[in-house]
C-alpha cells in the first residue's frame, strides 16, 4: 500500500481503485502545479458519500474551494469515461 501521509480512511479510494481511476484524469500541460489529484478525488468521494457541505470538508483533502471547482471538470469526465466501459 502506498503511503499517503496517513491512514486510508473509510470514505477514501483504495490503492487498487486509484490505479483504475488515475489514468482517466487529464493533466494540464501548462500552468500552475496542481494539488495532488488523489487528495482532491478523495475529497470528492468523501463529500458525495457523507453528504456534508463543501465548507465542512476536512483540510485533509485540501482547500474546499479547490475540491469544489474540480468536481465539474474532473468528475463529469470520469463518470462519462466509466459509462463507456
mmCIF file of N, CA and C in Angstrom:
data_model
loop_
_atom_site.group_PDB
_atom_site.id
_atom_site.type_symbol
_atom_site.label_atom_id
_atom_site.label_comp_id
_atom_site.label_asym_id
_atom_site.label_seq_id
_atom_site.Cartn_x
_atom_site.Cartn_y
_atom_site.Cartn_z
ATOM 1 N N UNK A 1 0.839 -1.177 0.000
ATOM 2 C CA UNK A 1 0.000 0.000 0.000
ATOM 3 C C UNK A 1 0.891 1.249 0.000
ATOM 4 N N UNK A 2 0.535 2.241 -0.752
ATOM 5 C CA UNK A 2 1.310 3.469 -0.868
ATOM 6 C C UNK A 2 1.076 4.344 0.351
ATOM 7 N N UNK A 3 2.126 4.987 0.844
ATOM 8 C CA UNK A 3 1.996 5.887 1.990
ATOM 9 C C UNK A 3 1.533 7.252 1.506
ATOM 10 N N UNK A 4 0.364 7.664 1.940
ATOM 11 C CA UNK A 4 -0.203 8.951 1.533
ATOM 12 C C UNK A 4 -0.117 9.969 2.658
ATOM 13 N N UNK A 5 0.820 9.757 3.571
ATOM 14 C CA UNK A 5 0.956 10.670 4.682
ATOM 15 C C UNK A 5 -0.058 10.403 5.776
ATOM 16 N N UNK A 6 -0.628 9.248 5.806
ATOM 17 C CA UNK A 6 -1.602 8.915 6.835
ATOM 18 C C UNK A 6 -2.343 7.639 6.500
ATOM 19 N N UNK A 7 -3.293 7.345 7.313
ATOM 20 C CA UNK A 7 -4.095 6.141 7.149
ATOM 21 C C UNK A 7 -5.186 6.383 6.118
ATOM 22 N N UNK A 8 -5.456 5.379 5.274
ATOM 23 C CA UNK A 8 -6.559 5.489 4.328
ATOM 24 C C UNK A 8 -7.844 5.288 5.115
ATOM 25 N N UNK A 9 -8.736 6.209 5.001
ATOM 26 C CA UNK A 9 -9.982 6.169 5.766
ATOM 27 C C UNK A 9 -11.095 5.507 4.987
ATOM 28 N N UNK A 10 -12.182 5.261 5.684
ATOM 29 C CA UNK A 10 -13.311 4.518 5.140
ATOM 30 C C UNK A 10 -13.857 5.105 3.841
ATOM 31 N N UNK A 11 -13.912 6.416 3.724
ATOM 32 C CA UNK A 11 -14.523 7.051 2.553
ATOM 33 C C UNK A 11 -13.509 7.417 1.473
ATOM 34 N N UNK A 12 -12.313 6.861 1.547
ATOM 35 C CA UNK A 12 -11.289 7.186 0.562
ATOM 36 C C UNK A 12 -11.037 6.007 -0.370
ATOM 37 N N UNK A 13 -10.438 6.319 -1.511
ATOM 38 C CA UNK A 13 -10.136 5.292 -2.505
ATOM 39 C C UNK A 13 -9.000 4.392 -2.038
ATOM 40 N N UNK A 14 -9.129 3.105 -2.321
ATOM 41 C CA UNK A 14 -8.024 2.183 -2.062
ATOM 42 C C UNK A 14 -6.980 2.364 -3.158
ATOM 43 N N UNK A 15 -5.823 1.757 -2.973
ATOM 44 C CA UNK A 15 -4.781 1.845 -3.999
ATOM 45 C C UNK A 15 -5.258 1.233 -5.312
ATOM 46 N N UNK A 16 -5.988 0.129 -5.226
ATOM 47 C CA UNK A 16 -6.477 -0.519 -6.457
ATOM 48 C C UNK A 16 -7.494 0.368 -7.180
ATOM 49 N N UNK A 17 -8.378 1.002 -6.431
ATOM 50 C CA UNK A 17 -9.355 1.908 -7.051
ATOM 51 C C UNK A 17 -8.643 3.091 -7.699
ATOM 52 N N UNK A 18 -7.629 3.625 -7.016
ATOM 53 C CA UNK A 18 -6.889 4.760 -7.560
ATOM 54 C C UNK A 18 -6.148 4.376 -8.835
ATOM 55 N N UNK A 19 -5.577 3.176 -8.883
ATOM 56 C CA UNK A 19 -4.865 2.719 -10.079
ATOM 57 C C UNK A 19 -5.788 2.670 -11.294
ATOM 58 N N UNK A 20 -7.054 2.332 -11.083
ATOM 59 C CA UNK A 20 -8.025 2.316 -12.180
ATOM 60 C C UNK A 20 -8.441 3.726 -12.592
ATOM 61 N N UNK A 21 -8.559 4.603 -11.626
ATOM 62 C CA UNK A 21 -9.074 5.947 -11.870
ATOM 63 C C UNK A 21 -8.018 6.935 -12.379
ATOM 64 N N UNK A 22 -6.812 6.832 -11.881
ATOM 65 C CA UNK A 22 -5.758 7.812 -12.189
ATOM 66 C C UNK A 22 -5.536 8.049 -13.689
ATOM 67 N N UNK A 23 -5.513 7.024 -14.532
ATOM 68 C CA UNK A 23 -5.282 7.280 -15.959
ATOM 69 C C UNK A 23 -6.401 8.074 -16.635
ATOM 70 N N UNK A 24 -7.568 8.141 -16.022
ATOM 71 C CA UNK A 24 -8.696 8.868 -16.612
ATOM 72 C C UNK A 24 -8.648 10.375 -16.334
ATOM 73 N N UNK A 25 -7.753 10.789 -15.444
ATOM 74 C CA UNK A 25 -7.660 12.201 -15.071
ATOM 75 C C UNK A 25 -6.621 12.878 -15.949
ATOM 76 N N UNK A 26 -7.077 13.885 -16.685
ATOM 77 C CA UNK A 26 -6.178 14.612 -17.588
ATOM 78 C C UNK A 26 -5.222 15.500 -16.815
ATOM 79 N N UNK A 27 -4.030 15.632 -17.313
ATOM 80 C CA UNK A 27 -3.013 16.508 -16.729
ATOM 81 C C UNK A 27 -2.891 17.757 -17.592
ATOM 82 N N UNK A 28 -2.831 18.891 -16.939
ATOM 83 C CA UNK A 28 -2.655 20.143 -17.670
ATOM 84 C C UNK A 28 -1.215 20.229 -18.158
ATOM 85 N N UNK A 29 -1.036 20.664 -19.402
ATOM 86 C CA UNK A 29 0.303 20.763 -19.983
ATOM 87 C C UNK A 29 1.041 22.003 -19.485
ATOM 88 N N UNK A 30 0.296 23.038 -19.157
ATOM 89 C CA UNK A 30 0.909 24.282 -18.701
ATOM 90 C C UNK A 30 0.163 24.799 -17.469
ATOM 91 N N UNK A 31 0.690 25.874 -16.903
ATOM 92 C CA UNK A 31 0.014 26.497 -15.773
ATOM 93 C C UNK A 31 0.634 26.133 -14.441
ATOM 94 N N UNK A 32 -0.081 26.515 -13.395
ATOM 95 C CA UNK A 32 0.359 26.261 -12.038
ATOM 96 C C UNK A 32 0.393 24.768 -11.736
ATOM 97 N N UNK A 33 1.319 24.347 -10.875
ATOM 98 C CA UNK A 33 1.299 22.939 -10.460
ATOM 99 C C UNK A 33 -0.012 22.629 -9.733
ATOM 100 N N UNK A 34 -0.586 21.469 -10.021
ATOM 101 C CA UNK A 34 -1.869 21.096 -9.428
ATOM 102 C C UNK A 34 -1.683 20.480 -8.056
ATOM 103 N N UNK A 35 -2.719 20.607 -7.259
ATOM 104 C CA UNK A 35 -2.772 19.917 -5.982
ATOM 105 C C UNK A 35 -2.887 18.429 -6.299
ATOM 106 N N UNK A 36 -2.374 17.571 -5.434
ATOM 107 C CA UNK A 36 -2.394 16.128 -5.634
ATOM 108 C C UNK A 36 -3.785 15.643 -6.035
ATOM 109 N N UNK A 37 -3.892 15.025 -7.215
ATOM 110 C CA UNK A 37 -5.185 14.570 -7.739
ATOM 111 C C UNK A 37 -5.872 13.572 -6.812
ATOM 112 N N UNK A 38 -5.108 12.677 -6.223
ATOM 113 C CA UNK A 38 -5.731 11.670 -5.351
ATOM 114 C C UNK A 38 -6.380 12.326 -4.138
ATOM 115 N N UNK A 39 -5.723 13.320 -3.605
ATOM 116 C CA UNK A 39 -6.275 14.058 -2.464
ATOM 117 C C UNK A 39 -7.599 14.731 -2.830
ATOM 118 N N UNK A 40 -7.632 15.345 -3.996
ATOM 119 C CA UNK A 40 -8.835 16.037 -4.459
ATOM 120 C C UNK A 40 -9.964 15.044 -4.721
ATOM 121 N N UNK A 41 -9.655 13.937 -5.396
ATOM 122 C CA UNK A 41 -10.677 12.931 -5.685
ATOM 123 C C UNK A 41 -11.201 12.333 -4.382
ATOM 124 N N UNK A 42 -10.311 12.076 -3.422
ATOM 125 C CA UNK A 42 -10.769 11.577 -2.126
ATOM 126 C C UNK A 42 -11.703 12.577 -1.453
ATOM 127 N N UNK A 43 -11.442 13.861 -1.618
ATOM 128 C CA UNK A 43 -12.343 14.887 -1.088
ATOM 129 C C UNK A 43 -13.706 14.833 -1.754
ATOM 130 N N UNK A 44 -13.716 14.624 -3.076
ATOM 131 C CA UNK A 44 -14.982 14.494 -3.808
ATOM 132 C C UNK A 44 -15.763 13.280 -3.314
ATOM 133 N N UNK A 45 -15.060 12.163 -3.182
ATOM 134 C CA UNK A 45 -15.697 10.921 -2.734
ATOM 135 C C UNK A 45 -16.254 11.105 -1.325
ATOM 136 N N UNK A 46 -15.475 11.708 -0.453
ATOM 137 C CA UNK A 46 -15.925 11.933 0.927
ATOM 138 C C UNK A 46 -17.177 12.794 0.956
ATOM 139 N N UNK A 47 -17.184 13.863 0.174
ATOM 140 C CA UNK A 47 -18.334 14.772 0.104
ATOM 141 C C UNK A 47 -19.577 14.030 -0.395
ATOM 142 N N UNK A 48 -19.424 13.240 -1.444
ATOM 143 C CA UNK A 48 -20.553 12.519 -2.030
ATOM 144 C C UNK A 48 -21.078 11.453 -1.075
ATOM 145 N N UNK A 49 -20.177 10.716 -0.451
ATOM 146 C CA UNK A 49 -20.592 9.619 0.431
ATOM 147 C C UNK A 49 -21.190 10.095 1.752
ATOM 148 N N UNK A 50 -20.721 11.229 2.266
ATOM 149 C CA UNK A 50 -21.209 11.686 3.573
ATOM 150 C C UNK A 50 -22.309 12.725 3.465
ATOM 151 N N UNK A 51 -22.360 13.454 2.355
ATOM 152 C CA UNK A 51 -23.387 14.480 2.184
ATOM 153 C C UNK A 51 -23.109 15.777 2.930
ATOM 154 N N UNK A 52 -21.877 15.977 3.401
ATOM 155 C CA UNK A 52 -21.547 17.215 4.109
ATOM 156 C C UNK A 52 -21.540 18.389 3.136
ATOM 157 N N UNK A 53 -21.555 19.598 3.676
ATOM 158 C CA UNK A 53 -21.449 20.775 2.811
ATOM 159 C C UNK A 53 -19.983 20.961 2.417
ATOM 160 N N UNK A 54 -19.751 21.655 1.318
ATOM 161 C CA UNK A 54 -18.380 21.882 0.846
ATOM 162 C C UNK A 54 -17.528 22.537 1.911
ATOM 163 N N UNK A 55 -18.073 23.521 2.597
ATOM 164 C CA UNK A 55 -17.298 24.259 3.595
ATOM 165 C C UNK A 55 -16.889 23.409 4.792
ATOM 166 N N UNK A 56 -17.569 22.284 4.999
ATOM 167 C CA UNK A 56 -17.242 21.399 6.117
ATOM 168 C C UNK A 56 -16.221 20.325 5.740
ATOM 169 N N UNK A 57 -15.755 20.352 4.509
ATOM 170 C CA UNK A 57 -14.779 19.368 4.054
ATOM 171 C C UNK A 57 -13.477 19.533 4.833
ATOM 172 N N UNK A 58 -12.923 18.430 5.297
ATOM 173 C CA UNK A 58 -11.705 18.443 6.104
ATOM 174 C C UNK A 58 -10.521 19.008 5.315
ATOM 175 N N UNK A 59 -9.619 19.676 6.009
ATOM 176 C CA UNK A 59 -8.394 20.182 5.396
ATOM 177 C C UNK A 59 -7.518 19.051 4.866
ATOM 178 N N UNK A 60 -7.786 17.839 5.302
ATOM 179 C CA UNK A 60 -7.066 16.650 4.825
ATOM 180 C C UNK A 60 -7.130 16.545 3.296
ATOM 181 N N UNK A 61 -8.214 17.069 2.702
ATOM 182 C CA UNK A 61 -8.419 16.968 1.262
ATOM 183 C C UNK A 61 -8.012 18.243 0.519
ATOM 184 N N UNK A 62 -7.398 19.170 1.214
ATOM 185 C CA UNK A 62 -7.019 20.431 0.604
ATOM 186 C C UNK A 62 -8.123 21.461 0.788
ATOM 187 N N UNK A 63 -8.002 22.551 0.111
ATOM 188 C CA UNK A 63 -8.988 23.627 0.194
ATOM 189 C C UNK A 63 -10.336 23.153 -0.351
ATOM 190 N N UNK A 64 -11.407 23.432 0.371
ATOM 191 C CA UNK A 64 -12.735 23.002 -0.102
ATOM 192 C C UNK A 64 -13.063 23.670 -1.433
ATOM 193 N N UNK A 65 -12.554 24.902 -1.645
ATOM 194 C CA UNK A 65 -12.812 25.593 -2.912
ATOM 195 C C UNK A 65 -12.153 24.859 -4.086
ATOM 196 N N UNK A 66 -10.952 24.344 -3.870
ATOM 197 C CA UNK A 66 -10.255 23.605 -4.924
ATOM 198 C C UNK A 66 -11.010 22.327 -5.267
ATOM 199 N N UNK A 67 -11.416 21.587 -4.244
ATOM 200 C CA UNK A 67 -12.158 20.345 -4.479
ATOM 201 C C UNK A 67 -13.459 20.657 -5.204
ATOM 202 N N UNK A 68 -14.160 21.662 -4.741
ATOM 203 C CA UNK A 68 -15.456 22.042 -5.320
ATOM 204 C C UNK A 68 -15.333 22.449 -6.787
ATOM 205 N N UNK A 69 -14.323 23.230 -7.119
ATOM 206 C CA UNK A 69 -14.189 23.692 -8.506
ATOM 207 C C UNK A 69 -13.700 22.600 -9.441
ATOM 208 N N UNK A 70 -13.018 21.579 -8.906
ATOM 209 C CA UNK A 70 -12.542 20.491 -9.761
ATOM 210 C C UNK A 70 -13.627 19.464 -10.042
ATOM 211 N N UNK A 71 -14.715 19.453 -9.262
ATOM 212 C CA UNK A 71 -15.779 18.458 -9.468
ATOM 213 C C UNK A 71 -16.362 18.517 -10.871
ATOM 214 N N UNK A 72 -16.861 19.648 -11.334
ATOM 215 C CA UNK A 72 -17.470 19.658 -12.669
ATOM 216 C C UNK A 72 -16.492 19.238 -13.765
ATOM 217 N N UNK A 73 -15.252 19.682 -13.665
ATOM 218 C CA UNK A 73 -14.268 19.353 -14.692
ATOM 219 C C UNK A 73 -13.823 17.897 -14.594
ATOM 220 N N UNK A 74 -13.492 17.470 -13.405
ATOM 221 C CA UNK A 74 -12.936 16.137 -13.223
ATOM 222 C C UNK A 74 -13.962 15.032 -13.144
ATOM 223 N N UNK A 75 -14.929 15.179 -12.275
ATOM 224 C CA UNK A 75 -15.875 14.100 -12.019
ATOM 225 C C UNK A 75 -16.757 13.808 -13.218
ATOM 226 N N UNK A 76 -17.211 14.823 -13.903
ATOM 227 C CA UNK A 76 -18.090 14.573 -15.049
ATOM 228 C C UNK A 76 -17.349 13.821 -16.145
ATOM 229 N N UNK A 77 -16.071 14.143 -16.371
ATOM 230 C CA UNK A 77 -15.263 13.432 -17.374
ATOM 231 C C UNK A 77 -15.056 11.981 -16.969
ATOM 232 N N UNK A 78 -14.761 11.757 -15.690
ATOM 233 C CA UNK A 78 -14.523 10.403 -15.202
ATOM 234 C C UNK A 78 -15.790 9.569 -15.310
ATOM 235 N N UNK A 79 -16.925 10.133 -14.889
ATOM 236 C CA UNK A 79 -18.179 9.390 -14.959
ATOM 237 C C UNK A 79 -18.548 9.063 -16.399
ATOM 238 N N UNK A 80 -18.298 9.990 -17.307
ATOM 239 C CA UNK A 80 -18.560 9.749 -18.723
ATOM 240 C C UNK A 80 -17.672 8.609 -19.228
ATOM 241 N N UNK A 81 -16.403 8.614 -18.860
ATOM 242 C CA UNK A 81 -15.485 7.551 -19.269
ATOM 243 C C UNK A 81 -15.903 6.210 -18.696
ATOM 244 N N UNK A 82 -16.374 6.204 -17.457
ATOM 245 C CA UNK A 82 -16.761 4.949 -16.809
ATOM 246 C C UNK A 82 -18.011 4.358 -17.448
ATOM 247 N N UNK A 83 -18.924 5.201 -17.927
ATOM 248 C CA UNK A 83 -20.129 4.711 -18.572
ATOM 249 C C UNK A 83 -19.807 3.954 -19.850
ATOM 250 N N UNK A 84 -18.754 4.357 -20.539
ATOM 251 C CA UNK A 84 -18.400 3.716 -21.809
ATOM 252 C C UNK A 84 -17.638 2.407 -21.617
ATOM 253 N N UNK A 85 -17.282 2.068 -20.380
ATOM 254 C CA UNK A 85 -16.521 0.832 -20.108
ATOM 255 C C UNK A 85 -17.426 -0.382 -20.173
#
